[in-house]
PDB file of C-alpha atoms in Angstrom:
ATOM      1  CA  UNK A 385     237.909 135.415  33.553  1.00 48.00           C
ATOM      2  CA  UNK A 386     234.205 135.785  34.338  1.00 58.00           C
ATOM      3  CA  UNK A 387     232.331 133.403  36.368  1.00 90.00           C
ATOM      4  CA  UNK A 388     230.873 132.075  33.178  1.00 94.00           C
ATOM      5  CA  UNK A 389     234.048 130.960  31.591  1.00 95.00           C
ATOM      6  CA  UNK A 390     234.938 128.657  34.812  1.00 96.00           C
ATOM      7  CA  UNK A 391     231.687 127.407  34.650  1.00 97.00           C
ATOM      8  CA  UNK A 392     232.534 126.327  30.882  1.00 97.00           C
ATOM      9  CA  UNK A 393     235.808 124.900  31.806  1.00 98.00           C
ATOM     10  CA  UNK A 394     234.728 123.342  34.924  1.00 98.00           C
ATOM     11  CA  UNK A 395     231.438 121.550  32.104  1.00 98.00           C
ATOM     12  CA  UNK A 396     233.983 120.641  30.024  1.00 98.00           C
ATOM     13  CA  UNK A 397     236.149 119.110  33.097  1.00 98.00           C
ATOM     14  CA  UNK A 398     232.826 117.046  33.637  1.00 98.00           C
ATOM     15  CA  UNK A 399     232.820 115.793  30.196  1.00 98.00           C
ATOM     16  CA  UNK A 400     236.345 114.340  30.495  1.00 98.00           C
ATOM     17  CA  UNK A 401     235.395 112.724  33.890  1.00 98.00           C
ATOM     18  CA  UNK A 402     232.221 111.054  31.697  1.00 97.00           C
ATOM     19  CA  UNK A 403     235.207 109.423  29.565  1.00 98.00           C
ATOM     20  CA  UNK A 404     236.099 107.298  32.614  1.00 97.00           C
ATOM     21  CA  UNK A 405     235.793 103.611  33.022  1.00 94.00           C
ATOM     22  CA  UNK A 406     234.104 103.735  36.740  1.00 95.00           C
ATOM     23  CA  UNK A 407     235.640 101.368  39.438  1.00 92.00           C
ATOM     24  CA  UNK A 408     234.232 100.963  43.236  1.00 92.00           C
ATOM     25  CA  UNK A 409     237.656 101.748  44.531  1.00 88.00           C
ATOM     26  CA  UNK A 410     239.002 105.219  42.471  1.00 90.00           C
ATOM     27  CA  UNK A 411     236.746 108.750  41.800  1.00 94.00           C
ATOM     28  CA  UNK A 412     236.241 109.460  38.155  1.00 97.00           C
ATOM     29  CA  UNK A 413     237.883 112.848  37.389  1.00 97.00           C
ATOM     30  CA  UNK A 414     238.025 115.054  34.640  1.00 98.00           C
ATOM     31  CA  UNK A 415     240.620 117.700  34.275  1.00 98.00           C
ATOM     32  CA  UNK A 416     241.460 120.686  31.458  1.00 98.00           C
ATOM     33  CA  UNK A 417     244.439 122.900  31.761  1.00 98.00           C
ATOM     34  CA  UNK A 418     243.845 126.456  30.377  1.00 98.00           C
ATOM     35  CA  UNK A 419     246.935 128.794  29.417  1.00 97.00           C
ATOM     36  CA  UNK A 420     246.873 132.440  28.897  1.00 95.00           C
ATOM     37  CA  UNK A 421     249.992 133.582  27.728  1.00 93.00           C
ATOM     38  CA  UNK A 422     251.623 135.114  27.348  1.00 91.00           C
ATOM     39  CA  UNK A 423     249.585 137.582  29.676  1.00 90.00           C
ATOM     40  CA  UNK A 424     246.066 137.133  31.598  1.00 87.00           C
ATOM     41  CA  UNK A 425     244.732 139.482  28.606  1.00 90.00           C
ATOM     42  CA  UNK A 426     245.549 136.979  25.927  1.00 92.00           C
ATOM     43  CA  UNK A 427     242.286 134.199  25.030  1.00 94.00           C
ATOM     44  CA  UNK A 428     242.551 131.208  26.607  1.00 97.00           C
ATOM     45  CA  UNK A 429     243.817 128.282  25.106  1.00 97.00           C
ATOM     46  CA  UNK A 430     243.053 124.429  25.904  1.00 98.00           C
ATOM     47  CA  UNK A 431     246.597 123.040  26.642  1.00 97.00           C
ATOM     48  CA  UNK A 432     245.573 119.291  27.511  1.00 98.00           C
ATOM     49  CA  UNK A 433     242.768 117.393  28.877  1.00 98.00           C
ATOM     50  CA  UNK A 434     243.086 114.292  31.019  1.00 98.00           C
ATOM     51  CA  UNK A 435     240.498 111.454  33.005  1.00 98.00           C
ATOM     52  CA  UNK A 436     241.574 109.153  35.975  1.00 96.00           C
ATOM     53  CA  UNK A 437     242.568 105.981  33.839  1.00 95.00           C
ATOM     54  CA  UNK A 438     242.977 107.193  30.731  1.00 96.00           C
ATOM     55  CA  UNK A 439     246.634 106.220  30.417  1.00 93.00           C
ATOM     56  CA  UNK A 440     247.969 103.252  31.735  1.00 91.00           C
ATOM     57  CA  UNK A 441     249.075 102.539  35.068  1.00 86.00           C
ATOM     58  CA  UNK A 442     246.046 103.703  37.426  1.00 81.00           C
ATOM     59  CA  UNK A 443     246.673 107.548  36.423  1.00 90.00           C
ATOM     60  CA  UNK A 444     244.644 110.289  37.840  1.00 94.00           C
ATOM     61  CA  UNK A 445     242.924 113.015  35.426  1.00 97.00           C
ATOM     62  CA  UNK A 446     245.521 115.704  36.690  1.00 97.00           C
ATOM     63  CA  UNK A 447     248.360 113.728  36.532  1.00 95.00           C
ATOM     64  CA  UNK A 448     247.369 112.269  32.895  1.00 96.00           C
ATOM     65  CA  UNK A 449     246.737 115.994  31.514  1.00 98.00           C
ATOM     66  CA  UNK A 450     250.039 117.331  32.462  1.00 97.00           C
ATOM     67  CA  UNK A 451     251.762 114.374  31.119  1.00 96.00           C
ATOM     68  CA  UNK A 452     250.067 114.999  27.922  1.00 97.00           C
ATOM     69  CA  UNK A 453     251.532 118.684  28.263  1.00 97.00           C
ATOM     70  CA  UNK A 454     255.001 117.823  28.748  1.00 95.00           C
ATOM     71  CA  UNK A 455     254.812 116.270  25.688  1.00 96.00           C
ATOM     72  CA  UNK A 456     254.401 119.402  23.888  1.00 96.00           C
ATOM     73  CA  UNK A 457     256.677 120.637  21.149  1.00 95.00           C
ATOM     74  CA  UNK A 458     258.554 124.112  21.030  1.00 94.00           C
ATOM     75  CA  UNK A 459     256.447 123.634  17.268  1.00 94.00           C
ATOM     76  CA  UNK A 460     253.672 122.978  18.825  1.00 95.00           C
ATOM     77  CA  UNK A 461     253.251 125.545  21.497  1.00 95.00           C
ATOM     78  CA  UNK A 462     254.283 128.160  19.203  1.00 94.00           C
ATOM     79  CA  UNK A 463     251.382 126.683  16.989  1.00 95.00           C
ATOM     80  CA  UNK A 464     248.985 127.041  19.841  1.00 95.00           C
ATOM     81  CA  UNK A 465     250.195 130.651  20.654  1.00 94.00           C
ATOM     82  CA  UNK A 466     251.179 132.205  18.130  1.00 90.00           C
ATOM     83  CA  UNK A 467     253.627 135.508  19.362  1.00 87.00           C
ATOM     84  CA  UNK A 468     257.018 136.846  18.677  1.00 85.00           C
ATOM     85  CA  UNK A 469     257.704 136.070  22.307  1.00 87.00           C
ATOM     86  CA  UNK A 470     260.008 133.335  22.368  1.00 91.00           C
ATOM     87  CA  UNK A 471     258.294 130.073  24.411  1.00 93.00           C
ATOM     88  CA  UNK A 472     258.920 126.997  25.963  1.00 94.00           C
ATOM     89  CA  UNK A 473     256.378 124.774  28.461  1.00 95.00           C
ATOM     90  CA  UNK A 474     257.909 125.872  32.016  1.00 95.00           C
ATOM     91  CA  UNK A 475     256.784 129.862  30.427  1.00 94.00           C
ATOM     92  CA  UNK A 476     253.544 128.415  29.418  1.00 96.00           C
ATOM     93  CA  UNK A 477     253.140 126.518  32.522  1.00 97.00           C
ATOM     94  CA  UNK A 478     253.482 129.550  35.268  1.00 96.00           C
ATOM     95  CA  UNK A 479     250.087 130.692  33.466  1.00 96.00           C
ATOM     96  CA  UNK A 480     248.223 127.719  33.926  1.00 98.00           C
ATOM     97  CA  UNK A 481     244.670 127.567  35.399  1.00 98.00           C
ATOM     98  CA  UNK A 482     243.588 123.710  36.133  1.00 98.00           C
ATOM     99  CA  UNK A 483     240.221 123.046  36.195  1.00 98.00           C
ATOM    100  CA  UNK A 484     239.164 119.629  37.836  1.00 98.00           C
ATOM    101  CA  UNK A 485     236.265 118.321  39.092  1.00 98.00           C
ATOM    102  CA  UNK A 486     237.370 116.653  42.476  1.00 96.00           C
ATOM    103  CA  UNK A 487     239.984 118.172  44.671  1.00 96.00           C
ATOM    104  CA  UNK A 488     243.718 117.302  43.650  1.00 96.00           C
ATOM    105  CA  UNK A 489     244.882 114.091  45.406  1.00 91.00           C
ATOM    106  CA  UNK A 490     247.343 114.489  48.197  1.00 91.00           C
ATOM    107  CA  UNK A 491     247.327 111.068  49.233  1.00 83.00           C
ATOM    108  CA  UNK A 492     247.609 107.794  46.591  1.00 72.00           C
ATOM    109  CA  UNK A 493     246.580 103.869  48.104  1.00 73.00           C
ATOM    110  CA  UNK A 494     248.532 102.534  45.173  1.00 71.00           C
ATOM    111  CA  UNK A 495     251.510 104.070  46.173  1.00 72.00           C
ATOM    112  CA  UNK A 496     251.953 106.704  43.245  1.00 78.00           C
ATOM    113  CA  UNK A 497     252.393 110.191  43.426  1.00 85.00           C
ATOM    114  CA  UNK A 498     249.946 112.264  44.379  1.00 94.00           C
ATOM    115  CA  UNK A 499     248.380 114.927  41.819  1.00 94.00           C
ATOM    116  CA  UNK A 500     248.808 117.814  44.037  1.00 96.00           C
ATOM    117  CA  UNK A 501     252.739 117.131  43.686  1.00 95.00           C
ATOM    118  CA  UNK A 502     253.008 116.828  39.660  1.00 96.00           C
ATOM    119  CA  UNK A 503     250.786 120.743  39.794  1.00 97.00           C
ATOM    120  CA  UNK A 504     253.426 121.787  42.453  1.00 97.00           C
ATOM    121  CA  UNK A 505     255.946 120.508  40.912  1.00 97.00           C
ATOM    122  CA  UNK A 506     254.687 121.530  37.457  1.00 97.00           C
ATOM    123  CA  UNK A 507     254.861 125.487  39.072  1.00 97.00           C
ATOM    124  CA  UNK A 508     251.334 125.938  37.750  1.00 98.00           C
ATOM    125  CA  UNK A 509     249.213 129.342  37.985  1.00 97.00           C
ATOM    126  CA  UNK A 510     245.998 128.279  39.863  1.00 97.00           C
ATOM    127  CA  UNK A 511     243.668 125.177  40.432  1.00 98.00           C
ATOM    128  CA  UNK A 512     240.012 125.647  39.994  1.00 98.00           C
ATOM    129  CA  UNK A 513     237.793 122.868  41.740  1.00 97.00           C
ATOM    130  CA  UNK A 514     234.460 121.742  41.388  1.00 97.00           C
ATOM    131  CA  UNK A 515     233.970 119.835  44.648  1.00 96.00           C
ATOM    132  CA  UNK A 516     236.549 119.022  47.659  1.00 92.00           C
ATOM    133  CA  UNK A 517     237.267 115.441  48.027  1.00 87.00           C
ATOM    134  CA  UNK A 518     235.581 112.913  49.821  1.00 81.00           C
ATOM    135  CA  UNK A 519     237.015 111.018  52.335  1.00 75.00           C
ATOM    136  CA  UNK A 520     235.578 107.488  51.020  1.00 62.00           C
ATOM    137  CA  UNK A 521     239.464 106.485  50.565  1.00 63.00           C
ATOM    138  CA  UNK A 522     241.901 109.180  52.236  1.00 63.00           C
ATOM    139  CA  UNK A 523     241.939 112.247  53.758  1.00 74.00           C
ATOM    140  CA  UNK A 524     242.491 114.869  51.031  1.00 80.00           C
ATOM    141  CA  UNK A 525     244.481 117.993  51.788  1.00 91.00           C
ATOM    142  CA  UNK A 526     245.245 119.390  48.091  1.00 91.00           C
ATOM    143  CA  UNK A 527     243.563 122.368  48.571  1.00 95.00           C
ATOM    144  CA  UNK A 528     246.053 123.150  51.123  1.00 96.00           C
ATOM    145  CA  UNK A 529     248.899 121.643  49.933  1.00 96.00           C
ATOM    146  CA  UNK A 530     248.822 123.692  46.564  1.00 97.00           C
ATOM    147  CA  UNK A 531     247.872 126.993  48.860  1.00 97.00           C
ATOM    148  CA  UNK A 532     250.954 126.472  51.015  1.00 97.00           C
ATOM    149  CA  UNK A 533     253.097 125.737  47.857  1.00 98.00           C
ATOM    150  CA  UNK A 534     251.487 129.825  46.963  1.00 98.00           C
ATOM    151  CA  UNK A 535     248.718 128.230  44.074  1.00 98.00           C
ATOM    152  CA  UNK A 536     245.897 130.182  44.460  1.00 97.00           C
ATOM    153  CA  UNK A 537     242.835 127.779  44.762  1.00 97.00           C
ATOM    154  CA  UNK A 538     239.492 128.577  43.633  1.00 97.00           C
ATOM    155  CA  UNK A 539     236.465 126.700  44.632  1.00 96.00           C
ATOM    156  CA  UNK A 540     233.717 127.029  41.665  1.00 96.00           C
ATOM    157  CA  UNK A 541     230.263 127.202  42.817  1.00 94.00           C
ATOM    158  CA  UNK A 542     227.221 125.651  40.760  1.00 93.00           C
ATOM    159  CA  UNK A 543     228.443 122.346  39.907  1.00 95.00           C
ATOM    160  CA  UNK A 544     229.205 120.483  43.248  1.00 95.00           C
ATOM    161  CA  UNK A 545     226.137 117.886  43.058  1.00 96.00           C
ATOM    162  CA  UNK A 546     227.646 117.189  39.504  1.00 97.00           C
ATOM    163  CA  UNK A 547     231.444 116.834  40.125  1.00 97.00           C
ATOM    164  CA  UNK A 548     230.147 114.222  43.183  1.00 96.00           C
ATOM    165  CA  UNK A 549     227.703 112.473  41.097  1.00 97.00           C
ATOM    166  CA  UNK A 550     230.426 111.850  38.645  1.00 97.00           C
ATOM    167  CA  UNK A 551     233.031 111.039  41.097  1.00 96.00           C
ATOM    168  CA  UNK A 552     231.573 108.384  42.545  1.00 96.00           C
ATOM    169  CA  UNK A 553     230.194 107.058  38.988  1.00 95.00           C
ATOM    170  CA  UNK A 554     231.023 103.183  39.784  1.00 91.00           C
ATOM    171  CA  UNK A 555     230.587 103.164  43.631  1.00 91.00           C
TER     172      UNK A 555
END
């Protein structure tokens, strides 16, 4: 993908962290997850989008998105790409670029699990980020954490005064 197209996934990142009800003690977050598949030449397709709080129980955007993923249908990923390929959602999920605003949590107050775990976990492709964490709450180490667990990490330039600005929304 050309620098422009992160750019426009990384905007559209910023538009789900807008969605967020701000709080003094969370970031607000926004978070897309882009498939290719089933190759990096096919168009990308808008799997799920997700915002810190936007389901219940103090979610994170990353966390929220890939819950909304695993909710997918056989149906409805064929729908979404249509091939003769047969699919299911762990195929779909080893081409998976997430694009977030703030760095991937590797460390939860509330006791939850952090997002960089569920993208682990999830076995996805790579993790684009606007802007590294702050360490108003913890001491982030996604970035590393998904590098170790061999997700590349990309770190988008252009938009780092506006994935901060939006993160701290609230504070």
């Amino acid at each position: 993908m050309a620098d422009a197209e992160h750019l426009h996934f990384l905007r559209l990142a910023l538009l789900e962290a807008e969605k967020c009800i701000p709080t003094p003690t969370a970031f607000c977050v926004g978070c897309l997850l882009v498939a290719r598949w089933p190759d990096d030449s096919s168009s990308p397709v808008i799997l799920a989008t997700g915002h810190s709080r936007e389901l219940p129980g103090n979610t994170h955007a990353e966390a929220n998105a890939l819950a909304k993923v695993q909710k997918l249908s056989v149906d409805e990923l064929s729908a979404l790409f249509p091939s003769p390929l047969s699919i299911d959602l762990v195929s779909v999920l080893a081409y998976v670029d997430v694009y977030t605003t703030l760095e991937p949590c590797s460390v939860r107050t509330s006791g939850l699990a952090p997002c960089v775990d569920a993208l682990i976990k999830a076995k996805v492709k790579r993790c684009f980020i606007g802007v590294g964490e702050p360490d108003d709450f913890v001491d982030c180490e996604g970035a590393r954490k998904l590098e170790d667990a061999g997700i590349e990490v990309v770190w988008i330039e252009g938009l780092e005064e506006e994935c901060l600005r939006a993160a701290r929304r609230g504070h």
